[in-house]
Amino acid sequence: MDLTVIAYVIYLFVSIGLTIWVARTLSRNGRVFLSDVLHGDEKLADAVNQLLVVGFYLVNLGFVALYLTGDDSIGSARGVFEALSTKLGVVLLVLGAMHLGNVYVLSRIRRRGVMEREQQPPVPPQGWVAPTTAV
């Protein structure tokens, strides 16, 4: 078997595994933020969380597939490691950027929800007092 094909297979297994691990981590921990933002509506939080995970998979696996091709053929074991380190390094950077983007969006959504809750008075008004006329 050609060393280039071996490098491709290793790249796919590691990249897909990393993508699945990061997506599950984001899903598990992002659900807490979404539940808080959506005022405890668990069904809606789960639905939004699932939509975010699907989008994460589509973007990352699409990038992994597009980045699979290489310009050079690999002729030695050293070439396999060099090609893998380059490809996996870029995939890790993209996963990290996507992770930071998701955390940023979730924190912005959460901050907006907290601000909306703080704008409402803690106790509703008890009554109305007519203005007094100055004498």
Short mmCIF file of C-alpha atoms in Angstrom, two decimals:
data_model
loop_
_atom_site.label_atom_id
_atom_site.label_comp_id
_atom_site.label_asym_id
_atom_site.label_seq_id
_atom_site.Cartn_x
_atom_site.Cartn_y
_atom_site.Cartn_z
CA MET A 1 0.00 0.00 0.00
CA ASP A 2 1.22 3.49 -0.84
CA LEU A 3 2.42 5.64 2.09
CA THR A 4 0.23 8.50 0.89
CA VAL A 5 -2.87 6.33 1.30
CA ILE A 6 -1.73 5.29 4.78
CA ALA A 7 -1.29 8.96 5.72
CA TYR A 8 -4.78 9.73 4.38
CA VAL A 9 -6.36 6.92 6.41
CA ILE A 10 -4.60 7.98 9.62
CA TYR A 11 -5.53 11.62 8.95
CA LEU A 12 -9.21 10.74 8.46
CA PHE A 13 -9.41 8.58 11.59
CA VAL A 14 -7.73 11.14 13.83
CA SER A 15 -9.55 14.15 12.36
CA ILE A 16 -12.98 12.55 12.55
CA GLY A 17 -12.28 11.33 16.09
CA LEU A 18 -11.20 14.81 17.21
CA THR A 19 -14.26 16.38 15.57
CA ILE A 20 -16.60 13.95 17.34
CA TRP A 21 -14.88 14.52 20.70
CA VAL A 22 -15.04 18.33 20.43
CA ALA A 23 -18.68 18.24 19.25
CA ARG A 24 -19.73 16.05 22.16
CA THR A 25 -17.90 18.28 24.62
CA LEU A 26 -19.54 21.39 23.18
CA SER A 27 -22.94 19.71 23.19
CA ARG A 28 -22.71 18.53 26.79
CA ASN A 29 -21.43 21.81 28.21
CA GLY A 30 -23.25 24.17 25.84
CA ARG A 31 -26.59 22.74 26.92
CA VAL A 32 -26.12 24.34 30.36
CA PHE A 33 -25.70 27.78 28.77
CA LEU A 34 -28.67 27.29 26.47
CA SER A 35 -30.90 26.13 29.30
CA ASP A 36 -29.98 29.23 31.28
CA VAL A 37 -30.56 31.55 28.33
CA LEU A 38 -33.89 29.98 27.47
CA HIS A 39 -35.16 30.32 31.07
CA GLY A 40 -35.10 26.59 31.80
CA ASP A 41 -36.96 25.47 28.67
CA GLU A 42 -35.17 22.11 28.38
CA LYS A 43 -36.85 20.99 25.14
CA LEU A 44 -35.93 24.17 23.33
CA ALA A 45 -32.39 24.09 24.75
CA ASP A 46 -31.96 20.51 23.52
CA ALA A 47 -33.29 21.40 20.07
CA VAL A 48 -31.03 24.44 19.66
CA ASN A 49 -28.09 22.45 21.02
CA GLN A 50 -28.68 19.67 18.49
CA LEU A 51 -28.87 22.19 15.64
CA LEU A 52 -25.56 23.72 16.73
CA VAL A 53 -23.93 20.28 16.88
CA VAL A 54 -25.14 19.37 13.39
CA GLY A 55 -23.77 22.64 12.01
CA PHE A 56 -20.47 22.03 13.80
CA TYR A 57 -20.20 18.55 12.26
CA LEU A 58 -21.05 19.80 8.78
CA VAL A 59 -18.48 22.60 8.83
CA ASN A 60 -15.66 20.60 10.39
CA LEU A 61 -16.14 17.36 8.48
CA GLY A 62 -16.49 19.35 5.27
CA PHE A 63 -13.18 21.04 6.00
CA VAL A 64 -11.52 17.70 6.83
CA ALA A 65 -12.73 16.26 3.53
CA LEU A 66 -11.59 19.28 1.51
CA TYR A 67 -8.19 19.33 3.21
CA LEU A 68 -7.60 15.61 2.56
CA THR A 69 -5.87 16.04 -0.77
CA GLY A 70 -2.16 16.62 -0.84
CA ASP A 71 0.19 18.08 -3.40
CA ASP A 72 3.09 15.72 -2.94
CA SER A 73 3.35 11.98 -2.79
CA ILE A 74 4.83 10.62 0.42
CA GLY A 75 7.93 8.46 -0.01
CA SER A 76 9.11 7.71 3.53
CA ALA A 77 7.90 7.26 7.09
CA ARG A 78 9.27 10.71 7.85
CA GLY A 79 7.10 12.13 5.08
CA VAL A 80 4.03 10.45 6.60
CA PHE A 81 4.66 12.13 9.95
CA GLU A 82 5.37 15.51 8.35
CA ALA A 83 2.22 15.38 6.24
CA LEU A 84 0.13 14.23 9.20
CA SER A 85 1.51 16.89 11.51
CA THR A 86 0.72 19.62 8.99
CA LYS A 87 -2.77 18.38 8.19
CA LEU A 88 -3.72 17.58 11.78
CA GLY A 89 -2.26 20.87 13.00
CA VAL A 90 -4.48 22.81 10.62
CA VAL A 91 -7.52 20.70 11.57
CA LEU A 92 -6.82 21.33 15.26
CA LEU A 93 -6.56 25.06 14.63
CA VAL A 94 -9.88 25.03 12.76
CA LEU A 95 -11.52 22.99 15.54
CA GLY A 96 -10.14 25.42 18.11
CA ALA A 97 -11.44 28.40 16.16
CA MET A 98 -14.86 26.78 15.82
CA HIS A 99 -14.88 25.97 19.54
CA LEU A 100 -13.98 29.54 20.49
CA GLY A 101 -16.62 30.82 18.06
CA ASN A 102 -19.27 28.60 19.66
CA VAL A 103 -18.26 29.66 23.17
CA TYR A 104 -18.36 33.32 22.11
CA VAL A 105 -21.83 32.99 20.58
CA LEU A 106 -23.18 31.09 23.60
CA SER A 107 -21.76 33.63 26.02
CA ARG A 108 -23.27 36.51 24.01
CA ILE A 109 -26.65 34.79 24.02
CA ARG A 110 -26.36 34.14 27.75
CA ARG A 111 -25.31 37.74 28.48
CA ARG A 112 -28.32 39.04 26.55
CA GLY A 113 -30.65 36.76 28.53
CA VAL A 114 -29.17 37.89 31.84
CA MET A 115 -29.57 41.55 30.86
CA GLU A 116 -33.20 40.98 29.91
CA ARG A 117 -33.89 39.38 33.28
CA GLU A 118 -32.22 42.27 35.12
CA GLN A 119 -34.40 44.85 33.37
CA GLN A 120 -37.58 43.43 34.86
CA PRO A 121 -38.42 44.64 38.37
CA PRO A 122 -38.10 41.92 41.01
CA VAL A 123 -41.49 42.82 42.49
CA PRO A 124 -44.44 44.05 40.43
CA PRO A 125 -45.87 47.47 41.36
CA GLN A 126 -48.28 47.29 44.32
CA GLY A 127 -50.46 50.21 43.40
CA TRP A 128 -50.65 53.66 41.95
CA VAL A 129 -50.33 56.96 43.78
CA ALA A 130 -51.82 60.09 42.29
CA PRO A 131 -49.46 63.04 41.95
CA THR A 132 -49.95 65.77 44.52
CA THR A 133 -50.56 69.36 43.52
CA ALA A 134 -48.25 71.96 44.91
CA VAL A 135 -49.94 74.67 47.01
#
